[in-house]
Short mmCIF file of C-alpha atoms in Angstrom, two decimals:
data_model
loop_
_atom_site.label_atom_id
_atom_site.label_comp_id
_atom_site.label_asym_id
_atom_site.label_seq_id
_atom_site.Cartn_x
_atom_site.Cartn_y
_atom_site.Cartn_z
CA MET A 1 0.00 0.00 0.00
CA SER A 2 1.49 3.30 -1.03
CA ASN A 3 -0.84 5.31 1.19
CA GLU A 4 -2.06 4.50 4.68
CA ALA A 5 -5.82 4.11 4.80
CA GLU A 6 -7.85 6.58 6.82
CA ASP A 7 -9.03 5.49 10.26
CA VAL A 8 -12.22 3.47 9.99
CA LEU A 9 -14.86 4.99 12.27
CA ARG A 10 -18.06 3.75 10.70
CA ILE A 11 -19.16 0.92 8.42
CA ARG A 12 -22.28 0.34 6.36
CA THR A 13 -24.28 -2.71 7.44
CA PRO A 14 -27.32 -2.81 5.17
CA ILE A 15 -29.71 -5.71 5.57
CA GLY A 16 -32.78 -6.68 3.61
CA VAL A 17 -35.18 -9.42 2.69
CA GLU A 18 -36.74 -9.97 -0.72
CA TYR A 19 -40.19 -11.48 -0.97
CA ALA A 20 -42.39 -12.48 -3.88
CA TRP A 21 -45.74 -11.44 -2.47
CA SER A 22 -48.94 -13.05 -3.70
CA ALA A 23 -52.22 -11.24 -3.13
CA GLY A 24 -54.28 -14.45 -3.24
CA THR A 25 -57.44 -14.90 -5.27
CA ARG A 26 -59.87 -12.67 -3.34
CA SER A 27 -57.62 -9.64 -2.97
CA SER A 28 -56.60 -10.20 -6.60
CA ALA A 29 -60.24 -9.81 -7.68
CA TYR A 30 -60.19 -6.42 -5.94
CA LEU A 31 -56.89 -5.47 -7.63
CA ASN A 32 -58.18 -6.58 -11.01
CA GLY A 33 -61.30 -4.46 -10.42
CA LEU A 34 -59.11 -1.42 -9.79
CA LEU A 35 -57.51 -1.91 -13.22
CA GLU A 36 -61.01 -1.49 -14.68
CA GLY A 37 -62.03 1.36 -12.41
CA LYS A 38 -64.32 -0.81 -10.31
CA LEU A 39 -64.41 -1.13 -6.52
CA LEU A 40 -65.02 -4.82 -5.81
CA GLY A 41 -65.66 -6.28 -2.37
CA LYS A 42 -66.69 -9.72 -1.08
CA ARG A 43 -69.73 -10.68 0.99
CA CYS A 44 -69.91 -12.92 4.04
CA PRO A 45 -72.41 -15.69 3.23
CA SER A 46 -73.44 -15.84 6.89
CA CYS A 47 -73.98 -12.24 8.04
CA SER A 48 -74.10 -10.61 4.58
CA ARG A 49 -71.56 -7.95 5.54
CA VAL A 50 -69.59 -6.67 2.54
CA TYR A 51 -65.87 -6.23 3.05
CA PHE A 52 -63.87 -3.74 1.01
CA PRO A 53 -61.04 -4.19 0.35
CA PRO A 54 -61.73 -7.92 0.65
CA ARG A 55 -59.16 -10.08 2.40
CA ASN A 56 -58.40 -13.67 1.55
CA GLY A 57 -59.61 -15.19 4.76
CA ASN A 58 -62.79 -15.43 6.71
CA CYS A 59 -65.35 -12.98 8.00
CA PRO A 60 -63.93 -11.80 11.33
CA MET A 61 -67.44 -11.71 12.83
CA CYS A 62 -68.70 -15.11 11.67
CA GLY A 63 -65.49 -17.02 10.99
CA VAL A 64 -66.71 -18.34 7.65
CA LEU A 65 -64.96 -17.94 4.30
CA LEU A 66 -66.07 -14.90 2.33
CA GLY A 67 -68.09 -15.62 -0.82
CA ASP A 68 -66.55 -15.87 -4.27
CA ASP A 69 -68.84 -13.37 -5.98
CA ASP A 70 -67.64 -9.84 -6.49
CA VAL A 71 -69.79 -7.13 -4.94
CA GLU A 72 -69.35 -3.72 -6.53
CA VAL A 73 -69.41 -0.92 -3.97
CA GLY A 74 -69.27 2.88 -4.14
CA PRO A 75 -68.07 4.82 -5.89
CA ASN A 76 -69.54 7.42 -3.51
CA GLY A 77 -69.40 7.06 0.22
CA THR A 78 -69.87 8.63 3.63
CA VAL A 79 -67.21 10.00 5.98
CA THR A 80 -67.59 8.08 9.22
CA THR A 81 -64.48 9.32 11.02
CA PHE A 82 -61.59 11.56 10.02
CA CYS A 83 -58.27 12.95 11.16
CA VAL A 84 -56.79 16.35 10.34
CA VAL A 85 -53.07 15.88 9.85
CA ASN A 86 -51.21 18.97 11.05
CA VAL A 87 -47.86 17.42 11.90
CA PRO A 88 -45.07 17.15 9.31
CA PHE A 89 -43.13 13.89 9.24
CA LEU A 90 -40.36 12.26 7.23
CA GLY A 91 -41.56 11.03 3.83
CA GLN A 92 -44.79 13.03 3.91
CA LYS A 93 -46.13 13.52 0.37
CA ILE A 94 -48.83 16.11 1.06
CA THR A 95 -48.41 19.47 2.70
CA PRO A 96 -50.31 19.72 6.02
CA PRO A 97 -52.98 20.39 7.00
CA TYR A 98 -54.85 17.65 5.17
CA VAL A 99 -57.61 15.22 6.02
CA ALA A 100 -57.32 11.42 6.24
CA ALA A 101 -60.87 10.08 6.35
CA THR A 102 -62.49 6.73 6.97
CA ILE A 103 -64.97 6.45 4.13
CA LEU A 104 -67.84 3.96 4.14
CA LEU A 105 -68.42 3.25 0.45
CA ASP A 106 -72.05 2.73 -0.54
CA GLY A 107 -72.83 -0.96 -0.24
CA ALA A 108 -69.83 -1.76 1.98
CA ASP A 109 -69.98 -2.58 5.67
CA ILE A 110 -66.48 -1.54 6.63
CA GLY A 111 -64.83 1.83 6.15
CA MET A 112 -61.62 2.40 4.21
CA GLN A 113 -59.01 5.07 4.68
CA HIS A 114 -58.42 7.61 1.95
CA LEU A 115 -57.40 11.19 1.42
CA LEU A 116 -60.07 13.89 1.48
CA GLN A 117 -59.30 17.04 -0.49
CA GLU A 118 -60.96 19.98 -2.26
CA VAL A 119 -62.51 20.93 1.07
CA ASP A 120 -61.35 23.05 3.99
CA ALA A 121 -60.34 20.79 6.88
CA ALA A 122 -62.60 22.80 9.19
CA ASP A 123 -65.64 21.88 7.06
CA VAL A 124 -65.13 18.11 7.18
CA ARG A 125 -67.68 16.30 9.34
CA MET A 126 -69.01 12.85 10.15
CA GLY A 127 -71.80 11.94 7.76
CA MET A 128 -70.40 14.06 4.90
CA ARG A 129 -70.99 12.54 1.44
CA VAL A 130 -67.93 12.18 -0.80
CA GLU A 131 -67.02 11.00 -4.30
CA PRO A 132 -63.75 9.64 -5.73
CA VAL A 133 -61.48 11.59 -8.06
CA TRP A 134 -59.73 9.16 -10.41
CA ALA A 135 -56.24 9.55 -11.84
CA PRO A 136 -55.95 9.62 -15.67
CA ARG A 137 -56.81 6.12 -16.90
CA ASP A 138 -53.43 5.77 -18.64
CA ASN A 139 -51.82 5.86 -15.21
CA TRP A 140 -53.97 3.16 -13.65
CA GLY A 141 -52.48 0.09 -12.03
CA PRO A 142 -53.78 -2.52 -9.59
CA THR A 143 -53.72 0.02 -6.77
CA MET A 144 -56.06 2.23 -4.77
CA GLU A 145 -53.84 5.09 -5.89
CA ASN A 146 -55.98 5.06 -9.06
CA ILE A 147 -58.20 7.22 -6.87
CA THR A 148 -56.07 10.23 -6.08
CA HIS A 149 -58.47 11.45 -3.38
CA PHE A 150 -62.11 11.88 -2.42
CA ARG A 151 -63.95 15.19 -2.41
CA PRO A 152 -67.39 16.33 -1.23
CA SER A 153 -70.11 15.14 -3.61
CA GLY A 154 -72.63 17.77 -2.60
CA GLU A 155 -75.21 15.18 -1.53
CA PRO A 156 -77.04 15.78 1.77
CA ASP A 157 -75.30 14.51 4.91
CA VAL A 158 -76.16 11.05 6.18
CA ASP A 159 -77.67 10.73 9.65
CA TYR A 160 -75.44 9.09 12.25
CA SER A 161 -77.95 6.32 12.89
CA ASP A 162 -77.56 5.20 9.26
CA TYR A 163 -73.88 4.27 9.67
CA ALA A 164 -73.61 3.68 13.43
CA GLY A 165 -73.50 -0.07 12.74
CA GLN A 166 -70.51 0.27 10.42
CA LEU A 167 -68.15 2.27 12.63
CA MET B 1 -38.23 -11.61 -9.92
CA THR B 2 -39.62 -12.43 -13.33
CA ASP B 3 -38.78 -10.36 -16.39
CA GLU B 4 -42.41 -9.33 -16.49
CA MET B 5 -42.04 -7.74 -13.07
CA ALA B 6 -38.69 -6.16 -13.81
CA ASP B 7 -39.51 -4.74 -17.22
CA GLY B 8 -43.29 -4.51 -17.16
CA PRO B 9 -45.84 -2.97 -14.84
CA GLY B 10 -44.17 -4.18 -11.62
CA TYR B 11 -46.50 -7.13 -11.03
CA ALA B 12 -47.49 -10.42 -12.61
CA ILE B 13 -50.70 -12.44 -12.71
CA ALA B 14 -50.50 -16.17 -11.96
CA ASP B 15 -52.60 -18.86 -13.65
CA ASP B 16 -55.20 -18.72 -10.87
CA GLY B 17 -55.59 -14.95 -11.30
CA SER B 18 -53.52 -14.05 -8.25
CA PHE B 19 -51.50 -10.88 -8.48
CA THR B 20 -47.90 -11.23 -7.39
CA ALA B 21 -45.30 -8.55 -6.94
CA PRO B 22 -41.85 -8.19 -5.43
CA LEU B 23 -41.85 -6.94 -1.87
CA ASN B 24 -38.37 -5.93 -0.86
CA LEU B 25 -37.58 -4.68 2.61
CA ALA B 26 -34.25 -2.95 3.06
CA TYR B 27 -32.70 -1.27 6.06
CA PRO B 28 -29.68 0.88 5.12
CA TYR B 29 -28.03 0.74 8.52
CA SER B 30 -24.60 2.02 9.29
CA ARG B 31 -22.83 1.84 12.63
CA THR B 32 -19.84 3.29 14.40
CA VAL B 33 -17.24 0.65 15.13
CA GLY B 34 -15.49 1.97 18.24
CA PRO B 35 -11.74 2.06 18.92
CA ILE B 36 -11.01 -1.69 18.83
CA TYR B 37 -12.94 -2.81 15.75
CA GLY B 38 -12.02 0.54 14.17
CA ALA B 39 -8.31 -0.18 14.60
CA PHE B 40 -8.82 -3.73 13.28
CA LEU B 41 -10.67 -2.52 10.18
CA THR B 42 -8.14 0.27 9.60
CA GLY B 43 -5.46 -2.43 9.74
CA LEU B 44 -7.32 -4.55 7.16
CA ALA B 45 -7.51 -1.52 4.87
CA ASN B 46 -3.69 -1.41 5.13
CA HIS B 47 -3.46 -5.17 4.51
CA LYS B 48 -2.54 -5.98 8.09
CA VAL B 49 -4.42 -8.24 10.49
CA GLY B 50 -4.31 -6.89 14.02
CA ALA B 51 -5.13 -8.76 17.20
CA THR B 52 -5.68 -7.80 20.81
CA VAL B 53 -3.72 -9.63 23.50
CA SER B 54 -4.85 -10.23 27.06
CA ALA B 55 -2.68 -10.40 30.19
CA ASP B 56 -2.79 -14.20 30.05
CA GLY B 57 -1.32 -14.06 26.53
CA THR B 58 -4.44 -14.99 24.56
CA VAL B 59 -4.37 -13.45 21.08
CA PHE B 60 -7.83 -12.54 19.78
CA VAL B 61 -8.63 -12.29 16.04
CA PRO B 62 -10.97 -10.63 15.35
CA PRO B 63 -9.91 -8.49 18.30
CA ALA B 64 -12.02 -8.75 21.43
CA GLU B 65 -12.73 -5.53 23.29
CA PHE B 66 -12.84 -7.32 26.63
CA HIS B 67 -11.70 -10.73 27.85
CA ALA B 68 -14.80 -12.89 28.02
CA SER B 69 -13.69 -14.67 31.21
CA THR B 70 -12.02 -11.95 33.24
CA GLY B 71 -13.62 -8.80 31.88
CA GLU B 72 -10.16 -7.35 31.30
CA ARG B 73 -10.20 -4.40 28.91
CA LEU B 74 -8.00 -5.29 25.94
CA ASP B 75 -5.90 -2.64 24.22
CA ASN B 76 -2.53 -4.29 23.63
CA TRP B 77 -2.05 -5.05 19.96
CA VAL B 78 0.01 -7.44 17.84
CA ASP B 79 -0.14 -8.21 14.15
CA VAL B 80 -0.76 -11.81 13.15
CA ALA B 81 -0.07 -13.59 9.84
CA ASN B 82 -2.40 -13.41 6.87
CA GLU B 83 -2.15 -17.21 6.63
CA GLY B 84 -3.65 -19.81 8.87
CA GLU B 85 -5.53 -23.05 9.27
CA VAL B 86 -9.15 -24.03 8.73
CA VAL B 87 -10.65 -25.01 12.08
CA SER B 88 -14.12 -25.78 10.78
CA TRP B 89 -16.20 -25.22 7.65
CA SER B 90 -19.58 -25.54 6.04
CA TRP B 91 -20.64 -25.45 2.40
CA GLU B 92 -22.54 -22.58 0.81
CA ALA B 93 -24.21 -24.08 -2.26
CA ASP B 94 -26.47 -21.19 -3.17
CA PRO B 95 -24.92 -17.80 -2.34
CA ASP B 96 -27.01 -14.65 -2.52
CA ASP B 97 -25.94 -11.21 -3.66
CA SER B 98 -24.88 -10.08 -0.20
CA GLN B 99 -22.28 -12.82 0.23
CA PRO B 100 -18.54 -12.57 -0.45
CA LEU B 101 -18.52 -14.77 -3.57
CA ASN B 102 -21.15 -15.17 -6.28
CA ARG B 103 -20.43 -18.88 -6.78
CA PRO B 104 -20.60 -21.81 -4.34
CA PHE B 105 -17.92 -21.57 -1.67
CA ALA B 106 -17.06 -22.71 1.86
CA TRP B 107 -17.68 -20.72 5.01
CA VAL B 108 -14.60 -21.31 7.12
CA LEU B 109 -13.42 -20.61 10.61
CA VAL B 110 -9.75 -19.68 10.15
CA ARG B 111 -7.19 -19.53 12.95
CA LEU B 112 -4.46 -17.26 11.61
CA ASP B 113 -0.86 -18.06 12.56
CA GLY B 114 -0.15 -16.33 15.86
CA ALA B 115 -3.81 -16.18 16.89
CA ASP B 116 -5.63 -18.23 19.51
CA THR B 117 -9.13 -17.66 18.15
CA ALA B 118 -10.71 -18.25 14.78
CA MET B 119 -12.50 -15.84 12.47
CA LEU B 120 -15.31 -16.51 10.04
CA HIS B 121 -14.90 -15.80 6.34
CA ALA B 122 -15.39 -17.29 2.88
CA LEU B 123 -12.95 -19.71 1.26
CA ASP B 124 -12.76 -19.69 -2.52
CA VAL B 125 -12.89 -23.37 -3.50
CA THR B 126 -15.03 -24.96 -6.17
CA ASP B 127 -16.29 -28.06 -4.38
CA THR B 128 -16.47 -29.76 -1.00
CA SER B 129 -13.58 -32.11 -1.82
CA SER B 130 -11.27 -29.07 -1.94
CA VAL B 131 -11.83 -28.04 1.67
CA ARG B 132 -10.97 -29.86 4.87
CA THR B 133 -10.29 -29.10 8.49
CA GLY B 134 -6.62 -28.36 9.00
CA MET B 135 -5.93 -27.10 5.47
CA ARG B 136 -3.74 -24.03 5.02
CA VAL B 137 -5.35 -20.86 3.69
CA ARG B 138 -4.37 -17.26 3.19
CA VAL B 139 -6.08 -13.91 2.91
CA ARG B 140 -6.98 -12.65 -0.55
CA TRP B 141 -7.16 -8.87 -0.24
CA ALA B 142 -9.95 -7.06 -2.03
CA ALA B 143 -8.78 -4.73 -4.77
CA ASP B 144 -11.36 -2.10 -4.01
CA ALA B 145 -13.46 -2.51 -0.87
CA GLU B 146 -15.26 0.00 1.27
CA PRO B 147 -14.19 0.03 4.93
CA GLY B 148 -15.10 -3.20 6.74
CA ILE B 149 -14.44 -6.91 6.86
CA HIS B 150 -14.77 -7.07 3.06
CA ALA B 151 -11.30 -5.58 2.81
CA ILE B 152 -10.63 -9.32 2.91
CA ALA B 153 -12.25 -10.51 -0.31
CA CYS B 154 -12.06 -14.10 0.90
CA PHE B 155 -9.51 -16.74 1.83
CA GLU B 156 -7.81 -18.99 -0.71
CA PRO B 157 -5.95 -22.31 -0.38
CA VAL B 158 -2.19 -22.08 0.10
CA GLU B 159 -0.67 -24.07 -2.73
CA ILE B 160 2.16 -26.43 -1.80
CA ALA B 161 5.01 -26.48 -4.30
CA GLY B 162 4.63 -29.44 -6.64
CA GLY B 163 1.19 -30.35 -5.39
CA GLY B 164 -2.38 -29.29 -5.04
CA PRO B 165 -3.93 -27.54 -2.08
CA SER B 166 -2.39 -28.67 1.18
#
């Protein structure tokens, strides 16, 4: 060695694991629906609850396997709960304040999280009716990101008693 | 990963309609090494193998920071040879990208001449008949390694004049 190496004070120790992840048949039906702009859930054959997004297993209430048939839900829905995000954090893609809402899509029995925009955070409320805003179709993939966000639909608010069973 | 995933939309659809996609978790850790491992790794970068020595004369490679039995803080140093003997080994038939060699090789515990402990590294041999306990091996220095144990690219058999690997 012509030159002495510098003192070693720190080393890189990266680790990682590489998976091939399979969505399974039921979640895949949902992903395939997204490619066509459809929101597809699955129904429990016992209690008739509709799950969206559908998982591959059983109804958590009844313990029986969800049905095979696709159940189209939405596209509009009702805000059941929401959170105003005021705090910046690492990796944040949207400038605060913004609203993360739990949206109960029409025909579904479980809420899903999505972004609520085109409305002042102070005006968001439980029972507010919302509609999806889709990304340009050329950009669609098997992902919920096909819907960039929800926005108020202008429909009258829904009474609490109408969604109290789906909170 | 299939070509379809690498070059296409980032997912594939299996015969049963299931969507599959790569899911890769990576943690880009780095760590400070402290004075003992730091001195050892600096030595490797200069193609020297350093060892710490305890009051009872035990020579530790890789260097120990403390004596495991007595708790003695170790900061006396000696250099040991870059040749030694295989104490134990196991075969790596299917290396992944993070490992020292991209072809099958042996993981070996090597006790370098002058050391009392063994260190783990890769031995560049092509098959299991080319490695055995007690065989002589030497360090192959990496041409261009970032700081760390990979300053040693691997170990290689010490050839005996007129014969094969010892």
